[in-house]
Short mmCIF file of C-alpha atoms and ligand atoms in Angstrom, two decimals:
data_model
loop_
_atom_site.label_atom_id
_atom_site.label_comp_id
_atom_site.label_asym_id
_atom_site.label_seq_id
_atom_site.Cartn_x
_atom_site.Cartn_y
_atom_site.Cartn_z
CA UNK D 1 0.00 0.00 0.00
CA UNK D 2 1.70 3.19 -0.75
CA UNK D 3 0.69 6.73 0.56
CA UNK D 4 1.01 9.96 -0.85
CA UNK D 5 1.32 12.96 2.25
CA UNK D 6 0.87 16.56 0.20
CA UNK D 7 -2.35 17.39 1.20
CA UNK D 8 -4.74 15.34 3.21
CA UNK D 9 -8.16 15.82 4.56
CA UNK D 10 -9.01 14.59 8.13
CA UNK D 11 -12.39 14.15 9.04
CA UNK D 12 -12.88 13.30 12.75
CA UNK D 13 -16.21 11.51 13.61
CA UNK D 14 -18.28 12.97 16.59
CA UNK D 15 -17.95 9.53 18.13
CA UNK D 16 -14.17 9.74 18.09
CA UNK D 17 -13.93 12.76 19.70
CA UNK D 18 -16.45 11.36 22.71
CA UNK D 19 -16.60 8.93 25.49
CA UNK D 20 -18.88 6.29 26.02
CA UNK D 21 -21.25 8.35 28.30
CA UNK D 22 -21.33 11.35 25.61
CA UNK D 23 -19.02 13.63 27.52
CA UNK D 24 -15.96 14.93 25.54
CA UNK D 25 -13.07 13.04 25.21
CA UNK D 26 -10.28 16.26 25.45
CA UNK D 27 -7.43 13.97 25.85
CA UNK D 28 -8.08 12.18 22.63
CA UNK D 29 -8.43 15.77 20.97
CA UNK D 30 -5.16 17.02 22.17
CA UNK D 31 -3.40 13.88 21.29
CA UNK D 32 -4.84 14.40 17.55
CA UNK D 33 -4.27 18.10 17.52
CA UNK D 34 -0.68 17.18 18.55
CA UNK D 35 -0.78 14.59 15.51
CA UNK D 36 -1.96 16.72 13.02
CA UNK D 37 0.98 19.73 14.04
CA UNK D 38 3.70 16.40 13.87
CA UNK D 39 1.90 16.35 9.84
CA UNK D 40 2.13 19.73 9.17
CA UNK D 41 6.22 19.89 10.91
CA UNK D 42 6.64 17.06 8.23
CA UNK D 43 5.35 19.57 5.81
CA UNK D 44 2.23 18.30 5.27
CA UNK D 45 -0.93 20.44 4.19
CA UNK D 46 -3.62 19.35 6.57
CA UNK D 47 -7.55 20.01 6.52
CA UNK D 48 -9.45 19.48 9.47
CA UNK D 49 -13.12 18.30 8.85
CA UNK D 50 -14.31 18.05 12.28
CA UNK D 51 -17.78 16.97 13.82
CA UNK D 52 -18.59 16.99 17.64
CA UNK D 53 -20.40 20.20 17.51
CA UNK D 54 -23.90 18.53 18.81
CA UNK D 55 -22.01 16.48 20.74
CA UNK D 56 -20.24 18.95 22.53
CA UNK D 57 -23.47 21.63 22.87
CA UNK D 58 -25.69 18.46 24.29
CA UNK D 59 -23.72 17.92 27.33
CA UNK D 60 -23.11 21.50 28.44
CA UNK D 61 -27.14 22.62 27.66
CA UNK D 62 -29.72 19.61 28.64
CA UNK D 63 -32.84 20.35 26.51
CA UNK D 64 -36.52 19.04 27.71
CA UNK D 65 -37.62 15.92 26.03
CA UNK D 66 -40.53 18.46 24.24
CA UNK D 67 -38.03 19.90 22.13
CA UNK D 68 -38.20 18.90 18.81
CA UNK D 69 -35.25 16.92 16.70
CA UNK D 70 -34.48 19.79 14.56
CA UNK D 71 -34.48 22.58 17.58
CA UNK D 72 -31.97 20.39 19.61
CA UNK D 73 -29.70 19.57 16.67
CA UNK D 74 -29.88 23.36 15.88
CA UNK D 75 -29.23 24.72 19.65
CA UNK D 76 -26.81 22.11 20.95
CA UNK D 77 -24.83 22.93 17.14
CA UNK D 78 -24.76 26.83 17.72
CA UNK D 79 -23.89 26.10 21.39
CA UNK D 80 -21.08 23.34 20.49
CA UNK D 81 -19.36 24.82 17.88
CA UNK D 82 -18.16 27.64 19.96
CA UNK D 83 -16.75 24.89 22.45
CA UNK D 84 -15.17 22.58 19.99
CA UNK D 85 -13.51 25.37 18.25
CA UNK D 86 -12.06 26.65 21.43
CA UNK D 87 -10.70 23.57 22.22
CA UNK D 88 -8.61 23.37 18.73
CA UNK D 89 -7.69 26.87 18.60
CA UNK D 90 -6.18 26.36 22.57
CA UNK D 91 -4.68 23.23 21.69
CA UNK D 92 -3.07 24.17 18.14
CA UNK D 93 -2.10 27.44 19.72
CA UNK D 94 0.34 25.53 22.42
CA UNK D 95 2.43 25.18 19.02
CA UNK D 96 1.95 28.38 17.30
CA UNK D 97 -0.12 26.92 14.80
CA UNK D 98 -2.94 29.48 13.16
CA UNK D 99 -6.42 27.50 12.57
CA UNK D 100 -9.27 28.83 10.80
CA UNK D 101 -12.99 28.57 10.95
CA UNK D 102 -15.07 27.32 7.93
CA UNK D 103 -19.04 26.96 8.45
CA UNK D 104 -21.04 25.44 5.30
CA UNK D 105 -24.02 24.01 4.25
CA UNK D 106 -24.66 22.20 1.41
CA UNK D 107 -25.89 25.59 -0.50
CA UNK D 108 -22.29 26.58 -0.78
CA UNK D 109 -21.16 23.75 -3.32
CA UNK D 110 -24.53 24.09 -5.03
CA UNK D 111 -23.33 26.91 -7.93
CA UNK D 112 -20.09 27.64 -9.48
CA UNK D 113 -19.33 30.92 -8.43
CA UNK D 114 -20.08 29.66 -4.35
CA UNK D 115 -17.92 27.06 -5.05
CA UNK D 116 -15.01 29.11 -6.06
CA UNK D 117 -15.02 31.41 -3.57
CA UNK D 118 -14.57 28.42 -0.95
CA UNK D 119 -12.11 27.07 -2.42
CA UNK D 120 -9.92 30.19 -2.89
CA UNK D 121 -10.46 31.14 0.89
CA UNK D 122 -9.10 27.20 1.74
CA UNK D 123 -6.28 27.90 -0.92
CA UNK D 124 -5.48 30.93 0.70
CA UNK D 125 -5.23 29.86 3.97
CA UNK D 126 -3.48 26.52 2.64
CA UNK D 127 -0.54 28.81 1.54
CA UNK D 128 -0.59 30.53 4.53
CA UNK D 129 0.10 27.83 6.80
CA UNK D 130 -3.50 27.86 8.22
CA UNK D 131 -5.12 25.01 9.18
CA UNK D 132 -8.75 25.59 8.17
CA UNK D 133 -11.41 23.61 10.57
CA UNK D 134 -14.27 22.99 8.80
CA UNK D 135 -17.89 21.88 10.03
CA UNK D 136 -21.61 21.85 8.53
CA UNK D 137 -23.09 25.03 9.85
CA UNK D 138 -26.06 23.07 11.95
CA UNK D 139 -27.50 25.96 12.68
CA UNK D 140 -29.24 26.88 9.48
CA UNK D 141 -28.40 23.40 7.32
CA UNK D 142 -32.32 21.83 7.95
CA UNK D 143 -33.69 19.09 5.98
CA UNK D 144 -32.58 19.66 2.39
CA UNK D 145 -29.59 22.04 3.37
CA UNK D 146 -28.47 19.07 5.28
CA UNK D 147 -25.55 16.66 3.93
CA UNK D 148 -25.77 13.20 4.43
CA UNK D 149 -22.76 13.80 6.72
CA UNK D 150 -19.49 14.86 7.35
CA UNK D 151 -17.90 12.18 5.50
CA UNK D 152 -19.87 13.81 2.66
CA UNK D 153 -18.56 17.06 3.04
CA UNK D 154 -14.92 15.40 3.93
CA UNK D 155 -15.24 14.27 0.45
CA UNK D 156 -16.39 17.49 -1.52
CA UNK D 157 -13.53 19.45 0.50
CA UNK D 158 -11.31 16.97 -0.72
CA UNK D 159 -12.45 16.87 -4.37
CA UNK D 160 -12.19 21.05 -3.97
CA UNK D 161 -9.25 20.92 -3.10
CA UNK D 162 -7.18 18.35 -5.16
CA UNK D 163 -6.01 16.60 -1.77
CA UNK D 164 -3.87 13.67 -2.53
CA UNK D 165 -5.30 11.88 0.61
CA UNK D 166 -8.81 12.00 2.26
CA UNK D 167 -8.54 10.19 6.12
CA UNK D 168 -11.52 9.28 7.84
CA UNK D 169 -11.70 8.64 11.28
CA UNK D 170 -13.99 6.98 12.97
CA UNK D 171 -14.23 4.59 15.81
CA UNK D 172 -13.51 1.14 14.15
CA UNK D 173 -10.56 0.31 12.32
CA UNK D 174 -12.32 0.54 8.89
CA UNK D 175 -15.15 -1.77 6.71
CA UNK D 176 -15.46 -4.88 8.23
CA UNK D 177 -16.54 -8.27 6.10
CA UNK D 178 -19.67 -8.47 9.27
CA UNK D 179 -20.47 -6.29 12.34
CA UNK D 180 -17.11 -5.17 13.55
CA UNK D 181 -17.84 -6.15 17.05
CA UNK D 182 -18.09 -9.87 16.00
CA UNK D 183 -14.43 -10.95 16.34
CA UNK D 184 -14.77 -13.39 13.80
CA UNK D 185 -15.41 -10.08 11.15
CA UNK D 186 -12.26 -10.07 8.67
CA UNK D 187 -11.11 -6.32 8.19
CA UNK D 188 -11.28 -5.27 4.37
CA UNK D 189 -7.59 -3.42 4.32
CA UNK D 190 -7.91 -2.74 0.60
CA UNK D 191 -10.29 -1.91 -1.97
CA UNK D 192 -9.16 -1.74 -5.33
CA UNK D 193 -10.73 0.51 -8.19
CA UNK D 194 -12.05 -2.42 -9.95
CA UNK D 195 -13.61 -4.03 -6.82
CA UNK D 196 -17.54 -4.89 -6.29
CA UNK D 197 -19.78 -3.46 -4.50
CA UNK D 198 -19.25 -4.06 -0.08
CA UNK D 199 -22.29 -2.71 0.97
CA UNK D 200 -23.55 -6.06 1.28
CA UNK D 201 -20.85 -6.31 4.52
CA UNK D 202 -22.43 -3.07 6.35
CA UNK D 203 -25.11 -3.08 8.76
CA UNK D 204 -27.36 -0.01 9.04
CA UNK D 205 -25.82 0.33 12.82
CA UNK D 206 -24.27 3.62 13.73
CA UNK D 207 -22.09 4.68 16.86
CA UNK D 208 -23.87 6.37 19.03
CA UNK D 209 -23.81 9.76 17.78
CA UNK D 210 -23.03 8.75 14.37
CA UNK D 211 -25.48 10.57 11.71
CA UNK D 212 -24.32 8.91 8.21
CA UNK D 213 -22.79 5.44 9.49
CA UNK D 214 -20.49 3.15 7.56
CA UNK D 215 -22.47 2.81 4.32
CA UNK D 216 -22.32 6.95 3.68
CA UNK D 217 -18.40 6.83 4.36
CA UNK D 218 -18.02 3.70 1.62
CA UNK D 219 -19.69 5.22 -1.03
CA UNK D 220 -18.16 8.65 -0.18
CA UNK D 221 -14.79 6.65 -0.19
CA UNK D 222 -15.54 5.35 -3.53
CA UNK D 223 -16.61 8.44 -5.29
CA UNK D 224 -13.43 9.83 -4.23
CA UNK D 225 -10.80 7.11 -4.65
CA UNK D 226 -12.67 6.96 -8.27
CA UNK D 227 -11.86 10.67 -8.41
CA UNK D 228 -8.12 10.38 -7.88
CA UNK D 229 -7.66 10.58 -4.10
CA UNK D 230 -6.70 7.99 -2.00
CA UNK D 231 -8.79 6.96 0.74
CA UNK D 232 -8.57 5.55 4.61
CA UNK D 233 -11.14 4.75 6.82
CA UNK D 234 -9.15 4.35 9.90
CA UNK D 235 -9.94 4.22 14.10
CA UNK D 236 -9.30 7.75 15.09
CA UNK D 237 -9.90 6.18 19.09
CA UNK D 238 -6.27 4.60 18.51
CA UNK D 239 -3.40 6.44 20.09
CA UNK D 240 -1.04 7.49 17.43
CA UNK D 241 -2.81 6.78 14.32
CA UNK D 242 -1.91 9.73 12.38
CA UNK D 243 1.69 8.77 13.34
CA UNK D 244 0.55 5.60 11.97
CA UNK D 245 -0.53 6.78 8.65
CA UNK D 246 2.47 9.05 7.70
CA UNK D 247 4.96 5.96 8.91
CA UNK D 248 2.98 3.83 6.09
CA UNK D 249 1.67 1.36 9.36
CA UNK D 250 -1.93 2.20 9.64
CA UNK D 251 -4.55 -0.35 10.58
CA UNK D 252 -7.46 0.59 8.01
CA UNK D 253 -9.17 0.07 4.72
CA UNK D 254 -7.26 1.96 1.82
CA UNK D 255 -9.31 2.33 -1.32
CA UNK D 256 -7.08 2.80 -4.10
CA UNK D 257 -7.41 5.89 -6.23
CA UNK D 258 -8.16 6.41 -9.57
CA UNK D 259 -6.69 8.63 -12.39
CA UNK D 260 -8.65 11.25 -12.76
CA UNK D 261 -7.34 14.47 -11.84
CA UNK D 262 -9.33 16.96 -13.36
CA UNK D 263 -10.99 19.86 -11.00
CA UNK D 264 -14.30 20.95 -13.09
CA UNK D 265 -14.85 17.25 -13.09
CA UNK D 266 -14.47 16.49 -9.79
CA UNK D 267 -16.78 19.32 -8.65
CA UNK D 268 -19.81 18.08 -11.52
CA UNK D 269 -19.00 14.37 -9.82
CA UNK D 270 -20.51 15.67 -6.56
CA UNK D 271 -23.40 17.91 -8.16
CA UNK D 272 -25.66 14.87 -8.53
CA UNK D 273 -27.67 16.44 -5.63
CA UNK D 274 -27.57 19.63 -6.98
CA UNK D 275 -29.20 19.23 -10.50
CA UNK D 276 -31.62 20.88 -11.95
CA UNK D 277 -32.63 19.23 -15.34
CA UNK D 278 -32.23 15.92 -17.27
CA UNK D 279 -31.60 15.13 -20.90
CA UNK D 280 -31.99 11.59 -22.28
CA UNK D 281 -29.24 10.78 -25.06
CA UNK D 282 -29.82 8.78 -28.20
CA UNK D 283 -27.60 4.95 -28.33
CA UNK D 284 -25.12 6.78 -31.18
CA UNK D 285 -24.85 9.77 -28.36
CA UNK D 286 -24.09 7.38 -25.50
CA UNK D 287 -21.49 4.85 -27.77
CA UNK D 288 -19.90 8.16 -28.29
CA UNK D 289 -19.50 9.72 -25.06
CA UNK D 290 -18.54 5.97 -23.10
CA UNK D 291 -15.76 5.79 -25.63
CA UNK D 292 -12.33 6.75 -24.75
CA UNK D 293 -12.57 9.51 -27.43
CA UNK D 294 -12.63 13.63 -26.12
CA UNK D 295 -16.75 13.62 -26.95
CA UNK D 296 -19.13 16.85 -26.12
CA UNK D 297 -22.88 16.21 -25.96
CA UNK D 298 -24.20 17.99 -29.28
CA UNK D 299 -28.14 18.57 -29.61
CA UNK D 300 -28.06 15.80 -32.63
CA UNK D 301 -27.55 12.95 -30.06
CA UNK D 302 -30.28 14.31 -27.48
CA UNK D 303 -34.15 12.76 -27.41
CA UNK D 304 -35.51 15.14 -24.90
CA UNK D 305 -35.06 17.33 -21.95
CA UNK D 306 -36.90 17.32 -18.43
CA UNK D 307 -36.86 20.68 -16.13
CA UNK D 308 -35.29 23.81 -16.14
CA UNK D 309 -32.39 24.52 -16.06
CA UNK D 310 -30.31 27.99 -16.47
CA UNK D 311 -26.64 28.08 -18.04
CA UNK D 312 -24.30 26.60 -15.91
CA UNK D 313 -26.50 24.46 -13.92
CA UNK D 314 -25.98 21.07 -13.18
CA UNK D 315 -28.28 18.45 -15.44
CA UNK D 316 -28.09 14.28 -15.52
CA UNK D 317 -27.90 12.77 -18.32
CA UNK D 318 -30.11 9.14 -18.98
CA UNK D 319 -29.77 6.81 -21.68
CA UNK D 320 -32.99 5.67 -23.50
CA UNK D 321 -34.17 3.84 -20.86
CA UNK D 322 -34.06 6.64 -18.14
CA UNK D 323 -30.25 4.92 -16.91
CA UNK D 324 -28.16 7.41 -15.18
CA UNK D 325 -25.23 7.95 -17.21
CA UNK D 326 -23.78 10.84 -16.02
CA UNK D 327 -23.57 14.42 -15.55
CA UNK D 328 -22.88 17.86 -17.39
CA UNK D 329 -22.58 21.60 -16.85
CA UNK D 330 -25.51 23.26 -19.53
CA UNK D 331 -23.99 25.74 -21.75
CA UNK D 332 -27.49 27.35 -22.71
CA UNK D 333 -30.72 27.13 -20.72
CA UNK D 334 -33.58 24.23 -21.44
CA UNK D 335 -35.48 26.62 -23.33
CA UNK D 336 -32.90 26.57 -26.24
CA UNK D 337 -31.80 23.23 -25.59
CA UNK D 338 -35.10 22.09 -26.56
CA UNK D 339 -35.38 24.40 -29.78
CA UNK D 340 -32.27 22.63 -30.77
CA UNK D 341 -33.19 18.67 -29.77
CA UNK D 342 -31.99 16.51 -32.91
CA UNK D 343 -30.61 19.19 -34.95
CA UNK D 344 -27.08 19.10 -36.38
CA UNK D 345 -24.34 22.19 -36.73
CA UNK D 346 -25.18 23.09 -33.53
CA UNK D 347 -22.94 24.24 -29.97
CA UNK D 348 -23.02 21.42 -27.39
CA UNK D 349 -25.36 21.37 -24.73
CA UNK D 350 -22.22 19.98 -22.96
CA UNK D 351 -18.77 20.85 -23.31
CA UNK D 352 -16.51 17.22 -23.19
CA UNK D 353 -14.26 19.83 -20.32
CA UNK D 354 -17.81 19.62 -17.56
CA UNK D 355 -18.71 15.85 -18.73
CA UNK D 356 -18.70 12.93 -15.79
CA UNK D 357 -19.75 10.04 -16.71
CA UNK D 358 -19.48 7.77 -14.59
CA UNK D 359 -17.68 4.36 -14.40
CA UNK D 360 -20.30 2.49 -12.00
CA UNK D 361 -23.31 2.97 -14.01
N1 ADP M 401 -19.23 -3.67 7.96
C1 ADP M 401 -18.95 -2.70 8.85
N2 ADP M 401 -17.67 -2.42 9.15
C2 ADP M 401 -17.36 -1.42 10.03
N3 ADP M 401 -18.27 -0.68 10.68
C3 ADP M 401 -19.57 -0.89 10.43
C4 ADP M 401 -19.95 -1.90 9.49
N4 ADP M 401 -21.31 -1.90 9.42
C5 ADP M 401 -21.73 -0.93 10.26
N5 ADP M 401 -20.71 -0.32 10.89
C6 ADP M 401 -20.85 0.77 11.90
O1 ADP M 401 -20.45 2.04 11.37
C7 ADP M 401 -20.02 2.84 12.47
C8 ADP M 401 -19.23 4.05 11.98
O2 ADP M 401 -20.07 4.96 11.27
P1 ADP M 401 -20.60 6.31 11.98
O3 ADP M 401 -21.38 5.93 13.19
O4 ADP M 401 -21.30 7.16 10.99
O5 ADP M 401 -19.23 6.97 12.44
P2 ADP M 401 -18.72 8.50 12.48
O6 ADP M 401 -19.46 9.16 13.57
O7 ADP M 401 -17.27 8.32 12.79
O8 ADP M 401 -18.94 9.12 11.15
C9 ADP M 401 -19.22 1.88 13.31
O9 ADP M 401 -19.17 2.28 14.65
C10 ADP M 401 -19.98 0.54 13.13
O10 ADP M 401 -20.82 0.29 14.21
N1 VHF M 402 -22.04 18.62 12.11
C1 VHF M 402 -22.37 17.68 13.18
C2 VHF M 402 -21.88 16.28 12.88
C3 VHF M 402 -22.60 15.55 11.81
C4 VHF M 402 -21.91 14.24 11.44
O1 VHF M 402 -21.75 13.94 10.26
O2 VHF M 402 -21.44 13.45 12.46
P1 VHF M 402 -20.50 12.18 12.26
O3 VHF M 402 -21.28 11.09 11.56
O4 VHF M 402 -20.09 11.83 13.62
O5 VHF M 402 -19.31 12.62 11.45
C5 VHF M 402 -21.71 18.10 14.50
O6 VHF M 402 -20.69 18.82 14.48
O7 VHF M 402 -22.20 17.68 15.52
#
């Protein structure tokens, strides 16, 4: 197994960062801020994707059993984050080390322009030496502001970015063939690009204050190992695991990465969520663009178009039969896409540049 350590993405699990009763767990926070500054002496660009903020606000405000889910998540978020950020900034100040606070909701990675702007703040702060700490801003992200989870967001930072690495920690040593309590459970340490499917291995079971659980972080770790960063689900409750992982020792399951390496395609990868329209292809349109040739989507090749979409939105593209077979940045609105359906001589409706089509159709 070989690692790469230029930039890496750490996403910390609320679990890890807890004890069994729900309370804290400082000492395993200091020991991983202490971690993270022995990456970044080695010269190593580090992003901190950190949950705990419920956790944290839960046990220092006790809410009624009559409050509703979404109040408490909301109150014991605006009243954690202040704590948990406190705690880093103390404990990465002990070694001098500036850290910086990013808030974000699924609304920022929605449009282009949003998009940018993130990721030339992280860039910024990147080549400042500035550890950014980044968390979903609970607060306002309700319903369908939410993401899945953390590992979601681990994994669009990480796309943004261009990270060579993305690390998730939770509080088992990675995917398990079985429930990872059962000691006869074989670890999965790797997980090739051309591997099946494991969800058939996870349970539905989540640590305790766990929102996505195992499944989320394996298909978040194969979007992105398919996107050209390497993966680790690894047991963040270990002493010295980032030690660990920058030694080439760690304990976890490493999905290989892929090739691709190109940024407008990594961000239309992770816009499934975000489109607005669909356009279903003809079979000479899809042949073309599953080749290995460069291939735009021309109007000649589409068969129709479904909702409405402005330039630059996201829309999926569906084979005859309604298959997903990818995605595409519009370069005109569905208005003229439509006026143009079948004709030939005509600009793309997508550029080959913001095509993804992807490989586990
Ligand atoms: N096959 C499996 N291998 C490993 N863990 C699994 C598996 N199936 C379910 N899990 C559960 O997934 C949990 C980790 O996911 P989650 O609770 O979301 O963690 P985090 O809070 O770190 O994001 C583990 O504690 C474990 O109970
Ligand atoms: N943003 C929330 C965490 C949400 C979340 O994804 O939690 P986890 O599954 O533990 O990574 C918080 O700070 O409490």
């Amino acid at each position: 197994m070989k690692f790469k350590t230029n930039t890496i993405v750490i996403k910390i699990g609320s679990n890890v960062l807890t004890m069994e009763d729900g309370s804290p767990d400082l000492n395993r926070m200091a020991s991983l801020v202490d971690q993270m500054v022995f990456l970044l002496e080695k010269g190593v660009k580090v992003v901190l994707v950190t949950s705990g903020a419920v956790a944290f606000g839960r046990k220092s405000l006790p809410l009624t059993p009559k409050t509703d889910a979404i109040s408490k998540k909301q109150v014991w978020a605006a009243i954690g984050q202040i704590e948990l950020i406190r705690r880093y900034k103390e404990l990465f100040s002990q070694y001098g080390h500036p850290i910086a606070q990013l808030m974000v909701t699924k609304e920022d990675f929605r449009d282009r322009t949003h998009y940018l702007n993130m990721k030339n703040c992280l860039d910024g702060l990147l080549k400042n030496n500035v550890v950014p700490v980044i968390n979903e801003n609970d607060a306002v992200a309700v319903t369908e502001l939410m993401f899945t989870d953390n590992d979601e967001l681990a994994g669009l930072v990480a796309a943004m970015i261009d990270a060579d690495s993305l690390l998730l920690l939770t509080n088992v040593d990675g995917i398990y063939k079985g429930h990872p309590a059962d000691p006869s459970s074989e670890l999965i340490t790797f997980v090739g690009q051309k591997m099946p499917d494991l969800s058939q291995y996870i349970s539905t079971h989540k640590s305790s204050f766990g929102r996505g659980g195992m499944l989320t972080k394996m298909t978040m770790a194969k979007k992105s190992a398919n996107l050209g960063i390497e993966v680790l689900i690894a047991n963040g409750k270990k002493d010295n695991v980032l030690v660990a992982y920058f030694n080439k020792e760690l304990k976890c399951t490493y999905f290989e990465p892929g090739k691709s390496k190109d940024n407008h395609k990594k961000w239309i990868a992770h816009s499934e969520n975000y489109s607005k329209g669909e356009v279903t292809i003809n079979e000479g349109a899809q042949k073309a663009l599953e080749s290995d040739k460069i291939t735009s989507l021309l109007p000649v090749g589409i068969l129709s178009i479904k909702g409405e979409f402005l330039k630059g939105d996201i829309i999926r593209i569906v084979d005859p039969a309604g298959n997903r077979l990818g995605l595409g940045k519009a370069e005109y609105n569905a208005k003229t896409a439509n006026e143009k359906i079948g004709l030939t001589g005509q600009k793309p409706l997508i550029h080959y540049d913001y095509l993804y089509i992807s490989e586990l159709n």
